[in-house]
Structure formats: structure tokens, C-alpha cells
Short mmCIF file of C-alpha atoms and ligand atoms in Angstrom, two decimals:
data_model
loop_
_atom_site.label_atom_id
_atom_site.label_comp_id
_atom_site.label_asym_id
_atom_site.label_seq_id
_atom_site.Cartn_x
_atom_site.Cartn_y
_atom_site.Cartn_z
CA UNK T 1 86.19 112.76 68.08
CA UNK T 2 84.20 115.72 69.19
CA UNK T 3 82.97 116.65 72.59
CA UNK T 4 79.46 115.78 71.44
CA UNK T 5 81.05 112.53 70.19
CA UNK T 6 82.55 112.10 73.21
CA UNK T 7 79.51 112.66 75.15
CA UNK T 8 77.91 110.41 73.31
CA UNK T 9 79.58 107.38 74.91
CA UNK T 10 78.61 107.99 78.47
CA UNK T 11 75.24 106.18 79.89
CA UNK T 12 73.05 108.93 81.51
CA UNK T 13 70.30 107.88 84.11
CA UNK T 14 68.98 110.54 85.79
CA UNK T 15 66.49 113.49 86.09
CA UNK T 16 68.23 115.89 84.13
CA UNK T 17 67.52 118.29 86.92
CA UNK T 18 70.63 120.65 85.50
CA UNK T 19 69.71 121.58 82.04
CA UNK T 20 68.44 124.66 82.26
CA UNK T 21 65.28 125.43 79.72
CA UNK T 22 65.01 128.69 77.52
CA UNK T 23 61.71 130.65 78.19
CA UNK T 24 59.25 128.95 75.98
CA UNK T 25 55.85 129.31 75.54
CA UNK T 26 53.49 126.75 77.26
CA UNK T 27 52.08 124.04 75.39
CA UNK T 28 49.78 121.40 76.61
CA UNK T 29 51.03 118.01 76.56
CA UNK T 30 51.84 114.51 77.74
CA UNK T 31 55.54 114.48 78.97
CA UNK T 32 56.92 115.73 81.77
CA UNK T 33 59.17 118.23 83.06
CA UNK T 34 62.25 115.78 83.12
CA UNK T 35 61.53 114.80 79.58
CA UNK T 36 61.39 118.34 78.35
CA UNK T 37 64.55 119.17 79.75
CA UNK T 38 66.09 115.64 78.12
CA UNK T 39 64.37 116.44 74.93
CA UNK T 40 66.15 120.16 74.97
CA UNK T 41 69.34 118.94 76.27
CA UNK T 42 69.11 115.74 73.74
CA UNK T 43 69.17 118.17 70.79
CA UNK T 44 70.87 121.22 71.77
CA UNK T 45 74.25 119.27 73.14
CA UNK T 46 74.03 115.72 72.06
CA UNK T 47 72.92 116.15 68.37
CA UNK T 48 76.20 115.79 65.64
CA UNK T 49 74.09 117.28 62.76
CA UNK T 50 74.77 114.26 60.48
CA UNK T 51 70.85 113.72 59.57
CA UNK T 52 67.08 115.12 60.66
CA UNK T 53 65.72 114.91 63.94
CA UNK T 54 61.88 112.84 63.80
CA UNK T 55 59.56 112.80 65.96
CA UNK T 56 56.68 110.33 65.73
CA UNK T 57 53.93 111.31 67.96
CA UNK T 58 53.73 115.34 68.29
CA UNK T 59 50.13 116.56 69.31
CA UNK T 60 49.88 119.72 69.84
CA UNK T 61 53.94 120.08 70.00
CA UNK T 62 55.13 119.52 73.45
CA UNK T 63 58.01 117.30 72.89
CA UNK T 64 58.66 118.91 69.49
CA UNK T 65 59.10 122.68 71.36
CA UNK T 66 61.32 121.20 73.23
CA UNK T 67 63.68 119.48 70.65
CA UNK T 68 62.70 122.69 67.92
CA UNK T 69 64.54 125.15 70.72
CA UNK T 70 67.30 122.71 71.09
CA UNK T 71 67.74 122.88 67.27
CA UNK T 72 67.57 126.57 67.27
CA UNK T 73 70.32 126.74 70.71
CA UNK T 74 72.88 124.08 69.83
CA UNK T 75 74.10 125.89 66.93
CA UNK T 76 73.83 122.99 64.37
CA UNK T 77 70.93 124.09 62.35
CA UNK T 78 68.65 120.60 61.81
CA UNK T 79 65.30 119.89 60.47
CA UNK T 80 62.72 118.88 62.91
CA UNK T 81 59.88 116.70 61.22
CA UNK T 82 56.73 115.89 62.85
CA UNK T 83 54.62 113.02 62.33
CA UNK T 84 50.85 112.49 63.67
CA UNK T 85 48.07 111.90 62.79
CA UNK T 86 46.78 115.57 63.63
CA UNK T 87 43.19 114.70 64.46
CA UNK T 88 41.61 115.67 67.21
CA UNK T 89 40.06 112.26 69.50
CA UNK T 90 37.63 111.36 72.51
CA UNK T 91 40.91 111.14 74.60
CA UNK T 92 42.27 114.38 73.77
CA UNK T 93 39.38 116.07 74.33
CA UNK T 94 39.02 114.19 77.54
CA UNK T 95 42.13 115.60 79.21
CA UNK T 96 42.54 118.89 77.07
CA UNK T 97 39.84 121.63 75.94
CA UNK T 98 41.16 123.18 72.47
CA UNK T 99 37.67 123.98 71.65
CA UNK T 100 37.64 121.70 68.43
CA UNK T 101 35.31 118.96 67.74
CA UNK T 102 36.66 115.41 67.87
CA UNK T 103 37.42 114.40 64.29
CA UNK T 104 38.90 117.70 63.68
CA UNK T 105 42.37 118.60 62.64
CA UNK T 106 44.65 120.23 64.56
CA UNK T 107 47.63 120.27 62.98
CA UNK T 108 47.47 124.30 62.87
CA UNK T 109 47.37 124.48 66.17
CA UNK T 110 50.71 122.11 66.24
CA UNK T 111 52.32 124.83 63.52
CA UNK T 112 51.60 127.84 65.48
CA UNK T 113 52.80 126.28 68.95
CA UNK T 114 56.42 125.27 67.20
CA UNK T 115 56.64 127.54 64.78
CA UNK T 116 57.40 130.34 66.97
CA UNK T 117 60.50 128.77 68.62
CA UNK T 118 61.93 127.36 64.94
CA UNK T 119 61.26 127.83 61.82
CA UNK T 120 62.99 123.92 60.64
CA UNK T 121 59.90 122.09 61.60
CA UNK T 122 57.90 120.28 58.93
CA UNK T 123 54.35 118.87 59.90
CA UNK T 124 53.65 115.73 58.34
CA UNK T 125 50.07 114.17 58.54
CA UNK T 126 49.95 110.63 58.46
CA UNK T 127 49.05 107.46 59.27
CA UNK T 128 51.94 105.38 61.33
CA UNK T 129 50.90 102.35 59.09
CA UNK T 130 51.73 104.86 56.05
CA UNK T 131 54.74 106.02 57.25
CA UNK T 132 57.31 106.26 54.52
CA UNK T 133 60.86 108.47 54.38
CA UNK T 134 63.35 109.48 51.54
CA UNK T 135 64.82 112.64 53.16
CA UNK T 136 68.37 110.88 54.16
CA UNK T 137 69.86 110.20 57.57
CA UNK T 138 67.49 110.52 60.42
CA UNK T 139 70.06 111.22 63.61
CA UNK T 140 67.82 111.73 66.04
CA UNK T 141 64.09 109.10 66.55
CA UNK T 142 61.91 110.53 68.84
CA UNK T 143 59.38 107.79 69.19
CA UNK T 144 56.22 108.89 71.41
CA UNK T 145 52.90 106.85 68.89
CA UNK T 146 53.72 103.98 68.30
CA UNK T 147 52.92 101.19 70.99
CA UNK T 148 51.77 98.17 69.40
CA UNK T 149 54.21 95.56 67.68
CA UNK T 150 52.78 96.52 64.19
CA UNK T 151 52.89 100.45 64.54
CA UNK T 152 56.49 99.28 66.16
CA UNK T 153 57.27 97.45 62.85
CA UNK T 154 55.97 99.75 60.24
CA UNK T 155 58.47 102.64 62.34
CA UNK T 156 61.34 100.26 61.97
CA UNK T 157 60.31 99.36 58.01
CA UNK T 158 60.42 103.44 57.55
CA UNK T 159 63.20 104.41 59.09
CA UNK T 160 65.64 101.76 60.03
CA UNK T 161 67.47 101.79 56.27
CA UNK T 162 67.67 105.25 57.55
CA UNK T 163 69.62 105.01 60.62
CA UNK T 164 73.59 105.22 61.00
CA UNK T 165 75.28 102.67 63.33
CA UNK T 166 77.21 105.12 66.12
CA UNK T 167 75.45 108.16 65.26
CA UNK T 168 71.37 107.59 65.30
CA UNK T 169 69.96 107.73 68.73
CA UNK T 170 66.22 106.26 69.49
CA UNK T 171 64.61 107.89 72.36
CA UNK T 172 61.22 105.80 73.26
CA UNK T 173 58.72 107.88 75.32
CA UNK T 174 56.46 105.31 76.40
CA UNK T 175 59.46 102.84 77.27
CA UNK T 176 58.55 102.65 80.61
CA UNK T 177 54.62 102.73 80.29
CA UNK T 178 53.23 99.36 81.59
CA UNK T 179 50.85 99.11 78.34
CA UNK T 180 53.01 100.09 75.89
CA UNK T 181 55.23 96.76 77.30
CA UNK T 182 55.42 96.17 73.06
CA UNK T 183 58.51 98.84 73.33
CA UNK T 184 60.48 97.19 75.41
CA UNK T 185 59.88 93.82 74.11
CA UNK T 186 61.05 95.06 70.76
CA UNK T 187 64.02 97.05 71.72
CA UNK T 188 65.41 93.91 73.87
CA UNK T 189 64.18 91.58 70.74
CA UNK T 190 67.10 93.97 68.68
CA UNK T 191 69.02 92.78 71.39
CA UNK T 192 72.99 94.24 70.43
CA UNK T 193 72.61 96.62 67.93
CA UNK T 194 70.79 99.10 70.26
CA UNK T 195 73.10 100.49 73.63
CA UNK T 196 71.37 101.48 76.64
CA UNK T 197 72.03 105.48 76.78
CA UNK T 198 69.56 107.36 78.42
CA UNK T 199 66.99 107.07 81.30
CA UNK T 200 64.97 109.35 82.56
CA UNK T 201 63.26 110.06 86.02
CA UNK T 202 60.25 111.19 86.57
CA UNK T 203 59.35 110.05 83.29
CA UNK T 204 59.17 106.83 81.05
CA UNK T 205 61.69 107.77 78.45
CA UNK T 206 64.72 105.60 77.55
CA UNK T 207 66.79 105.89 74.94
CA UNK T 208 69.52 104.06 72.80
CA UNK T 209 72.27 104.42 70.65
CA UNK T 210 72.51 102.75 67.46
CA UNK T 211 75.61 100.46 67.00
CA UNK T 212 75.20 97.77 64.35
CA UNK T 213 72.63 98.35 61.16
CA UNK T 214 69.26 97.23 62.09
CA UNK T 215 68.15 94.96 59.53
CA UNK T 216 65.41 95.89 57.11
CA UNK T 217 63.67 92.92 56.00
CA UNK T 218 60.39 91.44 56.86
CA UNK T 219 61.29 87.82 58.10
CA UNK T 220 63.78 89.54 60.99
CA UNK T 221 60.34 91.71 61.53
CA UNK T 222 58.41 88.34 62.05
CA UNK T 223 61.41 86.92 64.40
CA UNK T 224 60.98 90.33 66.28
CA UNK T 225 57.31 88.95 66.89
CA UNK T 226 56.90 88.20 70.38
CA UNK T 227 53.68 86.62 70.32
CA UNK T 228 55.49 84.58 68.49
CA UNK T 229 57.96 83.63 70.59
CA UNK T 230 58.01 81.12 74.09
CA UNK T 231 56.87 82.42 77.64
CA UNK T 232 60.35 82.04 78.90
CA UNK T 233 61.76 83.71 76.30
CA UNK T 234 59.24 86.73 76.59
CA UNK T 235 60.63 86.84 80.17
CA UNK T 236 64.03 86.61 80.12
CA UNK T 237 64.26 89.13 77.13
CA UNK T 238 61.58 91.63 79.51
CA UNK T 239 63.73 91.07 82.80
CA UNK T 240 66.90 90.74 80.95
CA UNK T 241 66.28 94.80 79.79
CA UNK T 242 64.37 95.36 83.32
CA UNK T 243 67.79 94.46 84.87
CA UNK T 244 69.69 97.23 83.11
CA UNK T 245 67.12 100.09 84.68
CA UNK T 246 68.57 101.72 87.94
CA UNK T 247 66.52 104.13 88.28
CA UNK T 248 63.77 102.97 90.95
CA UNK T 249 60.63 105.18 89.68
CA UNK T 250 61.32 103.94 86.00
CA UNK T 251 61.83 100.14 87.01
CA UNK T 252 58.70 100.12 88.83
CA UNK T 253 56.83 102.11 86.26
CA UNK T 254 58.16 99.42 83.56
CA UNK T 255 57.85 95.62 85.68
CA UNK T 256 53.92 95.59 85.31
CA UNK T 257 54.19 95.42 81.58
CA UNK T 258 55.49 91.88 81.77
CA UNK T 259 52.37 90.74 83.71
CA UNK T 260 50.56 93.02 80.95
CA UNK T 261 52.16 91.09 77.97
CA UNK T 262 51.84 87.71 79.81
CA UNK T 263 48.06 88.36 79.91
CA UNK T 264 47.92 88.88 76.43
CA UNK T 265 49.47 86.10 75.48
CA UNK T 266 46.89 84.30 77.59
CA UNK T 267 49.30 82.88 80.75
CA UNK T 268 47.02 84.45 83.26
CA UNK T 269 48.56 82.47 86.35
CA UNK T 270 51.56 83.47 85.16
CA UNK T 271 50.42 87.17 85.38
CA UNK T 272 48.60 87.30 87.89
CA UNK T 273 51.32 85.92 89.97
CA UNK T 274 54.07 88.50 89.20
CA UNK T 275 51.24 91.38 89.21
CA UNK T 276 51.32 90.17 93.12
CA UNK T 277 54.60 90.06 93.76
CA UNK T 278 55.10 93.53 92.56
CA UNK T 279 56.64 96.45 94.46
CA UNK T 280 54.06 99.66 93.90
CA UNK T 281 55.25 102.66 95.67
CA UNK T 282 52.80 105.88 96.63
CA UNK T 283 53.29 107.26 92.86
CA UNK T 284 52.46 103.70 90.64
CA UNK T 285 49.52 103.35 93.04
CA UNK T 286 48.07 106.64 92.28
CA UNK T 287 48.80 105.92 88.21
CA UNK T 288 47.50 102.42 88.47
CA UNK T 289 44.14 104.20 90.36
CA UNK T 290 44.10 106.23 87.57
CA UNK T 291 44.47 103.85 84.67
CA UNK T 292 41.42 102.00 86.29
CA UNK T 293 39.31 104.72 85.40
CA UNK T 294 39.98 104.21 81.76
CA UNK T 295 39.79 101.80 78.94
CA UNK T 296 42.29 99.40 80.21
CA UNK T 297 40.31 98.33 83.28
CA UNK T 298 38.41 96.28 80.73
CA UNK T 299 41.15 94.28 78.89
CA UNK T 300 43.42 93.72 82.14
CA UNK T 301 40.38 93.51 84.81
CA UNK T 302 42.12 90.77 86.60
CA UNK T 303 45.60 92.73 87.14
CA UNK T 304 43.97 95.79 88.50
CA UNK T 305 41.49 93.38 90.77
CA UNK T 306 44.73 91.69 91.90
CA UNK T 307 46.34 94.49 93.20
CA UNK T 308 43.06 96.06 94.77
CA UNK T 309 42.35 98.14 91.97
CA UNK T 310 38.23 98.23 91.10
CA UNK T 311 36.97 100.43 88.50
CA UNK T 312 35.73 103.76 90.27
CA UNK T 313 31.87 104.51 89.14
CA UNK T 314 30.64 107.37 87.30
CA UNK T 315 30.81 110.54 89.53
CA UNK T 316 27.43 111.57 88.08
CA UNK T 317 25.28 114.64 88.93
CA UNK T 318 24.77 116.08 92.45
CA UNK T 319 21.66 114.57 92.69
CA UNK T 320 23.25 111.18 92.43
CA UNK T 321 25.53 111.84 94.40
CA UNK T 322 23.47 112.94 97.11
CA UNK T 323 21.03 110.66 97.51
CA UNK T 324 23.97 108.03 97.25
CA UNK T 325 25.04 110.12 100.77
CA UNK T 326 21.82 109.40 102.09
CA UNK T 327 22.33 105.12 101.82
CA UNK T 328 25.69 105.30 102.23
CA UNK T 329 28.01 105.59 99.99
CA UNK T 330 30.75 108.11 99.82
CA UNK T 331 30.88 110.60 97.50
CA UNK T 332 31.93 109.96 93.98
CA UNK T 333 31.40 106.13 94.95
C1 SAM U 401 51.25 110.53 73.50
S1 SAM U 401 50.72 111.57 72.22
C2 SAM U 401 52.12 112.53 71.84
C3 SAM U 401 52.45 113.54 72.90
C4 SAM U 401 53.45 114.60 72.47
N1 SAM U 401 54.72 114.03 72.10
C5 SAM U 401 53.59 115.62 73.56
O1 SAM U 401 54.72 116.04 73.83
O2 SAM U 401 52.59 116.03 74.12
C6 SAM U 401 50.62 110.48 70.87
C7 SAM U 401 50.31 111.13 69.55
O3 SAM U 401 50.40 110.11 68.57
C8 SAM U 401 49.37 110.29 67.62
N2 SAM U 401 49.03 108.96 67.11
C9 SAM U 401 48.63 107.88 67.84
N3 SAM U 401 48.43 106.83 67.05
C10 SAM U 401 48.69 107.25 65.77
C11 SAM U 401 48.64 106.60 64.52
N4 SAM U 401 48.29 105.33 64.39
N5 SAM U 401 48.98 107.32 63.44
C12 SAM U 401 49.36 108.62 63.54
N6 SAM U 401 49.42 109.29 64.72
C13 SAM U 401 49.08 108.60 65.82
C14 SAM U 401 48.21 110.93 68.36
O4 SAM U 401 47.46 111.72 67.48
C15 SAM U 401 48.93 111.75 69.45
O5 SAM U 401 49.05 113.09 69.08
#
């Protein structure tokens, strides 16, 4: 075995607070700092270089600067491809100001923001429900779109015939993000084939080592199917992967998407009662504040009421917001 191999074996949960990062341009994006220094260290010391490295999920190349400079530093060489949909929407203008229309693509502005740290990235524009792959082993998943069971399934129908037992690695970015509770449901619905590896603090990524084939047809797609499947089983499989989290941040990040999924399935008691009983620290309360803000108020209204959480209003103008002062209210009210 190599040392890589060797590394391989070991179960890291932690903030990856040692790796230290190359000088590499800034580029705005959705993980954070812990993730970038997994992503780097993930590819520059844990990749074997026995298939490509994929990334579903790039924007405007974040993540994929980070894994494209751990290509270029670990010595291995590697191909780096990117899948998105490259098109510019409300929510990325909301949080970022490219100075592109929504409905645009941006998939340039991907190119030029990788491109500079390697040249072994391919850009692929697509649709996750299109997703299709013929290039050979994939070593290295980087999984940061898909959230829903069916984007979750048409990733697996790609890619899983791909995927070597003891050598692929699946890293999920949104493991630990309440909404996207479809991840974890899935990965514990796998159940054996995929080993615990990698946690990271400060972040929501978790990641896991292939060890038996996945299967590749669509009736063990339809078993993996949770609305499919009993309360108690939904729960045991959630807790059962909860369990093997030690890392406090990312447990209480991930333990509100149970209540999440239990509302969808339509046990609201249910939810509402562990939504109660959960433990939110200073951080989850200031995420959960913000998530109230946005479109998920709506569909989980009674979670966020449970815990306290109302929708703030509108800021709107300073006229509106003084003449609110005058009866009353506080600002931004
Ligand atoms: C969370 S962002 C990725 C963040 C990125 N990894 C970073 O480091 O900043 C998710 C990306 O997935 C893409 N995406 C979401 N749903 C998609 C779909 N159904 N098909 C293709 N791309 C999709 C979005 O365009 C967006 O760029």
C-alpha cells in the first residue's frame, strides 16, 4: 500500500486547521474556509490518481479552485470536471453582484476563475437530471447540487457504474444542511457500502469511502426512496448516521433535518416535537434567523414558529422605516 493508501484508512473529523493553502486568487462562493482547506488537502494528499475528480455543483469555482490547486500540488496530474448548470439565478444575484442579468450564463466567469490555477478543468453545462458520464473511473465525487432524492438518484444513475469499491471517495457538501436532510437519508439508505471518512467543522461537509459496488439499477433506486419507507425507519436510519457525527457544530447543524423530513412526510407532531427538543447553540440560532428570511419560512412555518423563529418583514425604505419609529416599532421591524 501507499502512504496515500494508507491514509486513506484513517477517519478524520476535524477542522483541518493545519493544511496550509497556496496563495490563490479569491473567488466568491458558498463554502467555507474549513472546506477549502479539506477540498485542497482532499486532492493534493488523499487523491491515488486511479480516475477524474467531479464536482457537481461549481458556480463561479470556489470549491473547484480549491480541488484544481490540489491537482496541480499533489503531483498526480488529474482531470477536474465541473458540472452546473452555469446560469445565473434570483439567489445568486441575491447574495453576489457579478453584474449579469439573471438568466445569464456564467460559465466564463467559472473558466477564468479556475483556469488560472489549472489548466485540467473541463466545464460541463448541464442539467443534473441530464447528467450522463463515459470518461472512466471517477476517484474523487464532489457533490455540492444535488439535494433532492431525484437529483440524488439521477447522480447515483451517472456515476455509480463509475465508482471503484476502496478507491472512490464521495464528499457531500450539504451533508449537514438541515434542508438538504435528502443527503443523509440516502447515504445511510446505502447503508455498508459507504464508510464514514471525513467530517468537517465549521462546515457541513462529510465524506465517505466507497467499499462495496453501489448497485446501478432502478428498483434498488426506488428501495432508496424514503418517502417510501416507514416513520421509524426514516428515524432510525437519520439518528442511526446522526450517531456517528462527533463533531458538535456539525451534529447540531444536521439533527433539524429529521424534523425537516418528518414534516414532509406529513408527521407534524412528530416534528414539531423533536424541533423542541433540539439543542441550538449561538451559531444554529443565527443560521436558523437567517433561513427565516428566505423561501423556507414558507414550507416549514411551523418549525421556525416552534423554535421562536417569525419571518422578519421587509426592511423597506427610510421612510417606512421611520414613520414605523414614530408608532413603535424598531427599526427593520
Ligand atoms: C451551492 S452552489 C455550489 C457552490 C460552489 N461549490 C462553491 O464552492 O461556491 C450549487 C450550484 O449548483 C448548481 N445547480 C443547482 N441545481 C442544479 C441543477 N438542477 N442542475 C445543474 N446545476 C444545478 C447551481 O447553479 C449552483 O451553482
Amino acid at each position: 500500500m501507499s502512504p496515500r493508501e494508507v491514509e486513506r484508512v484513517r477517519e478524520i473529523q476535524g477542522d483541518f486547521a493545519d493544511v496550509k493553502l497556496p496563495e490563490l486568487p479569491a473567488v466568491p462562493g458558498m463554502i467555507k474556509p474549513s472546506e477549502a482547506r479539506y477540498l485542497y488537502w482532499l486532492a493534493s494528499t488523499e487523491y491515488l490518481g486511479h480516475g477524474a475528480v467531479v464536482e457537481l455543483g461549481s458556480f463561479l469555482g470556489a470549491s473547484a479552485t480549491h480541488l484544481a490547486a490540489g491537482l496541480r500540488d499533489g503531483g498526480l496530474g488529474g482531470e477536474l470536471h465541473c458540472f452546473d448548470r452555469f446560469l445565473w439565478d434570483r439567489d445568486h444575484a441575491a447574495k453576489f453582484d457579478l453584474g449579469i442579468e439573471v438568466g445569464e450564463d456564467y460559465r466564463a466567469h467559472f473558466e477564468q476563475n479556475v483556469r488560472r490555477v489549472y489548466d485540467g478543468v473541463r466545464a460541463h453545462s448541464v442539467e443534473l437530471s441530464e447528467l450522463t458520464w463515459d470518461r472512466g473511473p471517477v476517484e474523487l465525487l464532489f457533490v455540492d447540487a444535488p439535494k433532492k432524492f431525484a437529483e440524488l438518484e439521477a447522480t447515483l444513475t451517472a456515476f455509480s457504474p463509475h465508482l471503484e469499491p476502496d478507491q472512490a471517495l464521495l464528499a457531500f457538501q450539504d451533508f449537514a444542511h438541515a434542508p438538504s436532510y435528502a443527503v443523509a437519508l440516502v447515504i445511510a439508505g446505502l447503508g455498508e457500502p459507504l464508510e464514514l471518512k471525513h467530517v468537517v467543522a465549521g462546515g457541513s461537509t462529510a465524506s465517505f469511502l466507497l467499499r462495496e459496488p453501489l448497485p446501478h439499477d432502478a428498483r434498488a433506486w426506488r428501495e432508496l426512496d424514503f418517502s417510501r419507507w416507514t416513520r421509524t425507519r426514516m428515524i432510525d436510519a437519520f439518528e442511526g448516521l446522526a450517531a456517528r457525527i462527533r463533531l458538535d457544530d456539525v451534529r447540531r447543524k444536521l439533527a433539524p433535518g429529521l424534523a425537516m423530513a418528518l414534516w414532509d412526510v406529513g408527521a407534524k407532531n412528530e416534528a414539531l416535537a423533536r424541533v423542541r427538543a433540539l439543542d441550538f447553540d449561538e451559531p444554529l440560532q443565527r443560521h436558523w434567523q437567517r433561513m427565516a428570511g428566505g423561501p423556507l419560512y414558507e414550507r416549514y412555518d411551523g418549525l421556525f414558529l416552534a423554535r421562536g423563529f417569525t419571518r422578519p418583514a421587509p426592511r423597506g425604505n427610510a421612510l417606512t422605516r421611520f414613520v414605523r419609529g414614530l408608532l413603535g416599532g424598531k427599526p427593520g421591524e
